[in-house]
XYZ file of C-alpha atoms in Angstrom:
462
model
C 81.645 110.536 99.384
C 80.988 106.784 99.162
C 83.658 104.805 97.261
C 81.473 101.679 97.391
C 78.931 103.176 94.966
C 79.341 101.974 91.372
C 80.296 104.814 89.077
C 81.881 105.272 85.635
C 85.573 104.521 85.488
C 87.986 107.452 85.411
C 89.284 108.569 82.015
C 93.099 108.516 81.850
C 95.136 110.501 79.320
C 98.798 110.788 78.468
C 98.798 114.562 78.918
C 97.293 116.907 81.536
C 93.564 117.644 81.246
C 92.724 121.374 81.152
C 88.913 121.408 80.988
C 85.952 119.058 81.082
C 82.250 119.444 80.145
C 79.097 117.332 80.174
C 76.613 117.242 77.308
C 73.225 118.751 78.299
C 71.323 116.084 76.334
C 73.188 112.762 76.459
C 75.680 110.713 78.496
C 78.655 112.362 76.834
C 81.654 114.055 78.411
C 84.241 116.159 76.584
C 87.845 116.630 77.709
C 90.481 119.077 76.427
C 94.220 118.556 76.825
C 97.252 120.778 77.055
C 98.370 119.435 73.684
C 95.287 120.832 71.878
C 93.546 117.472 71.625
C 89.811 117.124 72.329
C 88.089 113.847 73.301
C 84.399 112.990 73.568
C 83.466 109.841 75.506
C 80.157 108.140 76.174
C 80.215 107.261 79.863
C 78.383 104.538 81.764
C 78.805 102.481 84.893
C 79.306 99.403 82.718
C 82.131 101.076 80.810
C 83.166 104.127 78.818
C 83.459 104.361 75.067
C 85.363 106.966 73.043
C 83.161 108.651 70.459
C 85.437 111.215 68.821
C 89.061 112.295 69.030
C 90.798 115.186 67.343
C 93.293 118.004 67.574
C 91.512 121.189 66.529
C 94.204 123.469 68.014
C 97.956 123.596 67.685
C 98.379 124.846 71.238
C 96.681 124.100 74.543
C 92.886 123.815 74.381
C 92.008 125.795 77.498
C 88.228 125.728 77.459
C 85.265 123.917 75.934
C 81.466 123.853 76.229
C 78.493 122.213 74.560
C 75.710 123.992 72.726
C 72.232 124.096 74.243
C 71.031 120.993 72.411
C 74.351 119.178 72.744
C 74.953 118.842 69.016
C 77.983 121.163 68.866
C 81.128 121.456 70.960
C 82.878 124.833 71.195
C 86.586 125.015 72.042
C 88.992 127.917 72.711
C 92.777 127.784 72.606
C 96.001 129.485 73.500
C 96.548 129.897 69.738
C 93.927 132.737 69.873
C 91.302 130.765 67.954
C 87.956 129.224 68.795
C 85.923 126.724 66.781
C 82.775 124.573 66.742
C 82.785 120.867 65.974
C 80.027 118.339 65.387
C 79.732 116.064 68.399
C 78.673 112.973 66.456
C 81.225 113.098 63.675
C 83.975 115.345 65.026
C 83.837 117.468 61.881
C 84.626 121.167 62.124
C 81.570 123.386 61.638
C 83.163 126.841 61.965
C 86.459 128.421 63.021
C 87.559 131.903 64.007
C 91.323 132.344 63.857
C 92.935 135.346 65.562
C 89.768 135.989 67.539
C 91.661 138.031 70.176
C 94.942 139.806 70.358
C 95.912 137.666 73.319
C 95.533 133.922 73.961
C 91.998 132.835 74.846
C 91.185 131.592 78.331
C 87.505 130.684 78.073
C 84.607 130.129 75.705
C 80.968 130.107 76.857
C 77.730 129.227 75.083
C 75.141 132.001 75.694
C 72.337 131.118 73.244
C 71.860 129.853 69.703
C 73.130 133.097 68.247
C 75.774 134.263 70.721
C 79.097 132.775 71.893
C 81.243 134.590 74.479
C 85.037 134.465 74.711
C 87.577 135.940 77.125
C 91.369 136.244 76.923
C 94.438 136.685 79.105
C 94.342 140.477 78.921
C 90.774 140.875 80.197
C 89.006 141.404 76.887
C 85.498 139.922 76.518
C 83.827 139.472 73.133
C 80.322 138.407 72.145
C 80.215 136.643 68.757
C 77.290 136.432 66.346
C 77.586 132.870 65.083
C 75.459 133.673 62.049
C 78.125 136.047 60.736
C 81.231 134.681 62.498
C 81.970 138.226 63.604
C 82.090 139.894 67.048
C 78.894 141.721 67.915
C 80.364 143.505 70.969
C 83.784 143.833 72.572
C 84.379 144.887 76.191
C 87.605 145.984 77.903
C 86.566 146.653 81.477
C 89.088 144.206 82.944
C 92.848 144.595 83.115
C 93.741 140.967 83.949
C 92.848 137.516 82.709
C 89.251 136.346 82.411
C 88.783 133.416 84.781
C 85.120 132.348 84.471
C 81.773 133.177 82.893
C 78.135 132.265 83.522
C 75.035 133.127 81.497
C 71.833 134.201 83.297
C 69.238 133.703 80.594
C 66.159 135.237 82.348
C 67.807 138.672 82.291
C 69.973 138.078 79.175
C 73.055 138.796 81.294
C 76.597 137.445 81.084
C 78.517 137.507 84.368
C 82.328 137.523 84.172
C 85.056 137.189 86.804
C 88.627 138.290 86.375
C 92.043 138.114 87.994
C 91.845 141.865 88.616
C 89.347 141.228 91.438
C 86.229 142.601 89.707
C 82.917 141.073 88.642
C 81.398 142.505 85.453
C 77.875 142.041 84.157
C 76.927 142.505 80.528
C 73.558 142.745 78.795
C 74.192 140.635 75.679
C 71.979 143.035 73.672
C 73.988 146.182 74.508
C 77.435 147.489 73.729
C 78.131 148.839 77.221
C 78.481 146.818 80.421
C 75.503 146.644 82.729
C 77.620 147.029 85.874
C 81.153 146.436 87.165
C 81.832 145.715 90.818
C 84.429 147.357 93.023
C 87.784 145.640 93.315
C 87.557 142.881 95.917
C 91.313 143.009 96.707
C 91.635 139.386 95.607
C 91.483 137.419 92.364
C 88.028 136.142 91.438
C 88.307 132.661 89.941
C 84.771 131.286 89.616
C 81.135 132.394 89.580
C 77.602 130.958 89.840
C 74.030 132.341 90.070
C 71.960 130.882 92.929
C 68.783 131.444 94.959
C 66.524 131.693 91.902
C 68.585 134.457 90.394
C 68.696 136.665 93.496
C 72.297 135.945 94.548
C 75.676 135.625 92.803
C 78.525 133.703 94.476
C 82.182 134.074 93.461
C 85.245 132.062 94.487
C 88.402 133.858 95.552
C 92.064 132.894 95.813
C 92.073 133.214 99.619
C 89.346 130.545 99.976
C 86.454 132.942 100.577
C 83.087 132.713 98.852
C 81.859 136.250 98.185
C 78.134 136.828 97.685
C 76.458 139.636 95.734
C 72.808 140.607 95.703
C 71.716 140.331 92.070
C 71.366 143.796 90.599
C 73.566 145.322 93.318
C 76.998 144.460 92.011
C 78.889 147.366 93.567
C 80.236 145.246 96.408
C 79.654 141.913 98.100
C 76.979 141.749 100.815
C 78.113 138.508 102.461
C 81.233 136.345 102.826
C 81.697 132.685 103.640
C 85.295 131.817 104.537
C 86.455 128.297 105.254
C 88.305 126.908 102.259
C 92.043 126.590 103.117
C 93.063 127.397 99.547
C 91.705 129.020 96.385
C 88.234 128.176 95.010
C 89.022 127.404 91.366
C 85.597 126.155 90.317
C 81.966 126.439 91.491
C 79.298 124.022 90.248
C 75.678 124.787 91.142
C 73.690 121.809 92.454
C 70.488 123.403 93.738
C 69.344 126.926 94.386
C 71.081 126.940 97.807
C 73.781 124.300 97.345
C 76.899 124.038 95.222
C 80.138 122.060 94.862
C 83.456 123.851 94.981
C 86.739 122.652 93.498
C 89.690 123.891 95.545
C 93.482 123.912 95.136
C 93.777 121.403 98.009
C 92.101 118.783 95.794
C 88.792 118.481 97.665
C 85.336 118.819 96.125
C 83.237 120.322 98.912
C 79.453 120.364 99.048
C 78.521 123.776 100.419
C 75.118 125.076 101.484
C 74.392 128.800 101.361
C 71.712 130.573 103.441
C 72.441 129.352 106.007
C 76.131 128.881 105.204
C 77.643 125.547 106.151
C 79.778 122.727 104.824
C 77.670 119.653 104.013
C 80.433 117.207 103.116
C 83.075 116.149 100.599
C 82.059 114.820 97.187
C 85.507 113.888 95.911
C 89.254 114.061 96.560
C 92.128 114.534 94.097
C 94.752 113.633 96.720
C 96.154 117.159 97.248
C 96.268 117.946 93.499
C 94.316 121.102 92.505
C 90.763 120.516 91.340
C 90.759 122.687 88.223
C 87.166 122.120 87.089
C 84.017 120.402 88.381
C 80.781 119.991 86.365
C 77.390 118.328 86.821
C 75.839 115.791 84.421
C 72.538 116.451 82.670
C 70.728 113.832 84.743
C 72.180 115.217 88.020
C 73.689 111.859 88.875
C 77.415 112.476 88.415
C 80.090 115.067 88.940
C 83.165 115.093 86.701
C 86.363 116.846 87.702
C 89.874 117.176 86.351
C 93.221 117.844 87.990
C 96.941 117.602 87.242
C 96.930 113.806 87.321
C 95.943 113.448 83.599
C 92.575 111.987 84.689
C 88.886 112.877 84.567
C 87.180 111.469 87.653
C 83.461 110.733 88.132
C 81.755 111.157 91.524
C 78.284 110.098 92.564
C 76.108 113.089 93.566
C 72.616 111.667 92.971
C 71.997 111.197 96.707
C 71.750 114.967 97.106
C 68.704 115.111 94.835
C 67.266 111.855 96.211
C 67.415 113.385 99.698
C 65.635 116.546 98.551
C 62.893 114.484 96.864
C 62.430 112.379 99.992
C 62.297 115.504 102.132
C 59.622 117.043 99.875
C 57.594 113.826 100.038
C 57.895 113.717 103.816
C 56.742 117.334 104.087
C 53.731 116.592 101.908
C 52.897 113.457 103.923
C 53.176 115.396 107.194
C 50.915 118.131 105.867
C 48.309 115.538 104.836
C 48.595 113.788 108.222
C 48.141 117.047 110.125
C 45.157 117.904 107.936
C 43.583 114.515 108.694
C 44.197 114.949 112.433
C 42.651 118.415 112.339
C 39.563 117.031 110.560
C 39.269 114.234 113.113
C 39.562 116.705 116.012
C 36.812 118.884 114.551
C 34.561 115.875 114.092
C 35.065 114.788 117.701
C 34.320 118.283 119.016
C 31.174 118.516 116.964
C 29.992 115.104 118.180
C 30.512 116.212 121.797
C 28.918 119.606 121.272
C 32.142 121.498 121.915
C 32.596 124.788 120.105
C 35.702 125.212 117.990
C 38.031 127.562 119.885
C 39.365 128.795 116.580
C 35.970 130.385 115.814
C 35.713 132.154 119.194
C 36.471 135.843 119.439
C 38.257 135.382 122.762
C 40.986 137.699 123.841
C 43.906 137.523 126.263
C 44.043 139.994 129.135
C 47.137 141.518 130.690
C 47.395 138.704 133.251
C 47.646 136.040 130.542
C 44.153 134.616 131.006
C 42.599 133.308 127.826
C 39.279 131.945 129.114
C 36.603 133.624 127.044
C 34.068 133.223 129.846
C 36.223 135.395 132.112
C 36.609 138.125 129.530
C 33.126 138.660 128.161
C 31.537 141.563 130.140
C 27.872 141.456 131.022
C 27.670 145.173 130.513
C 26.943 145.912 134.188
C 29.191 148.663 135.563
C 29.778 148.820 139.321
C 31.093 151.816 141.143
C 34.380 151.003 142.898
C 33.435 152.860 146.103
C 30.112 151.094 146.495
C 31.794 147.764 145.836
C 34.320 148.234 148.608
C 31.918 149.897 151.013
C 29.430 147.033 151.226
C 30.577 144.241 153.534
C 27.966 141.639 152.519
C 29.125 138.859 150.229
C 26.929 136.450 148.435
C 29.270 133.693 149.382
C 31.023 133.617 146.012
C 31.036 130.884 143.487
C 32.427 127.569 144.675
C 33.532 126.675 141.077
C 37.198 127.486 140.383
C 36.353 128.236 136.744
C 33.607 130.754 137.578
C 33.914 134.278 136.221
C 35.166 137.169 138.297
C 35.566 140.915 138.032
C 38.883 142.735 138.298
C 39.477 145.519 140.797
C 41.073 148.780 139.705
C 42.740 151.801 141.181
C 41.011 155.057 142.226
C 39.121 156.855 139.514
C 38.576 153.700 137.403
C 35.448 151.710 136.922
C 35.024 147.972 137.439
C 33.133 145.923 134.905
C 31.049 143.133 136.407
C 31.676 140.187 134.115
C 29.460 137.779 136.023
C 25.882 138.884 136.325
C 25.166 136.022 138.749
C 27.353 137.636 141.439
C 26.280 140.322 143.819
C 27.524 143.883 143.628
C 29.446 143.371 146.885
C 31.938 140.923 145.345
C 35.498 142.182 145.679
C 36.395 140.873 142.214
C 38.760 138.071 143.249
C 36.378 135.489 144.670
C 36.787 133.158 141.688
C 40.495 132.636 142.310
C 39.950 130.122 145.126
C 36.965 128.186 146.305
C 34.746 130.344 148.534
C 34.760 129.469 152.245
C 31.099 128.537 152.608
C 31.605 127.357 156.206
C 32.788 130.772 157.410
C 30.042 133.152 158.561
C 29.417 136.091 156.217
C 29.800 138.539 159.148
C 33.443 137.489 159.649
C 34.334 138.571 156.096
C 35.576 142.124 156.479
C 35.749 144.343 153.412
C 39.198 145.110 152.025
C 40.517 148.622 151.622
C 41.624 149.855 148.205
C 45.297 149.453 149.039
C 44.620 145.877 150.161
C 42.744 145.239 146.911
C 45.759 146.463 144.880
C 48.088 144.276 146.934
C 45.810 141.307 146.380
C 45.829 141.953 142.667
C 49.625 141.982 142.553
C 49.702 138.757 144.521
C 47.206 137.205 142.148
C 49.379 138.082 139.157
C 52.296 136.323 140.777
C 50.077 133.344 141.443
C 48.917 133.286 137.813
C 52.525 132.829 136.779
C 52.568 129.682 138.962
C 49.386 127.733 138.215
C 50.385 124.917 140.520
C 49.949 127.222 143.502
C 46.311 127.674 142.610
C 45.596 124.097 143.456
C 46.892 124.639 147.003
C 44.264 127.293 147.784
C 41.319 125.820 149.626
C 39.270 128.929 150.151
C 39.021 132.661 150.129
C 40.500 133.004 153.620
C 43.525 130.913 152.569
C 44.008 133.112 149.504
C 44.290 136.278 151.571
C 46.184 134.580 154.402
C 49.518 136.055 153.382
C 48.290 139.624 152.983
């Protein structure tokens, strides 16, 4: 939260603000008051301008929302009515009086033909706006309806209630799609995240409960941390949202992995009743008990994501260029590309292809150990060598340039060309196995290899 950033001035009213909503198509914000009044303002950093003002309800206007194109504003009231008004003129387009038996808590735009409403007793109704009549009515909840969100790809409406349950409705069917188990706490807010694979709900004890989409029986994950209730959840990205809590803070929360990113706004210990995001993803608006609608800058979140994406693309291009340069250099020097080699890694961790390609010549273990003559070995540390094995196994000669009398470990150190061949006694099989174990230890410490000056030094500790 940066107070130095220029932002629209807060909207102050004479009475408490109950709900706030942004237009999805223009720089308009609507506010509803406890007196039943509804205001629509055009907001800007340079200054705000009131566009319409009216009192469509005799009692508190508890909820409002814009239509998909932003031309209509729907409101719901404690007087059990809901209505639609023209945003430009403020004229009433339609009204449904006595819509529920109990006072309404929320109204939600689903699509051009369907409006959803919920009341204090837990009743949910889907209205066909073409007929001004309810298409379906649901009574799965036994306590007030706290929040709703529409998931258009599946034509689902997700509803939270004070009875601790999440219900999901297919807007084309008369029966609920699924109702969750009681979470032993009031559910106050809901949002769909992670490209429609997760649903997050806010609870009164400050816990964010997470459902797998389609598996609404019970939550699969929990993210505690808020000291008080989570009254509102506003989705920012697929893995990030802003929560409005009773302690007055607007927290930016990342999910998967779960962590607190920062604070977007502060209502100075007054409950943050509602938080919403503007259509251009530049501003948050929130309301509390201070009779004020506040604006908060949130554009840096999206600017950071765009910069991160650009950096990733630039890094990928840079790595691709470096790879191309490396290939060109290798080709110019006549070096084969190791990525095209069918080399393998043996049990000792060697990855030199020249040491692993057999010549096809098989040497009997007994004849190898029985002959005491040595060709002197290869004085090159990188020369190929054969590996000795236990009784009953065959050795594969992987260097056709060596004699059959090689014990298989001559390439580890430089051969001692100054020592007479007659002084080199053959090793027994047990000594060969011991040497192999020692060599494996030495392979784990490549620096020791440089200290070996000859074959006699290599076997000096045996």
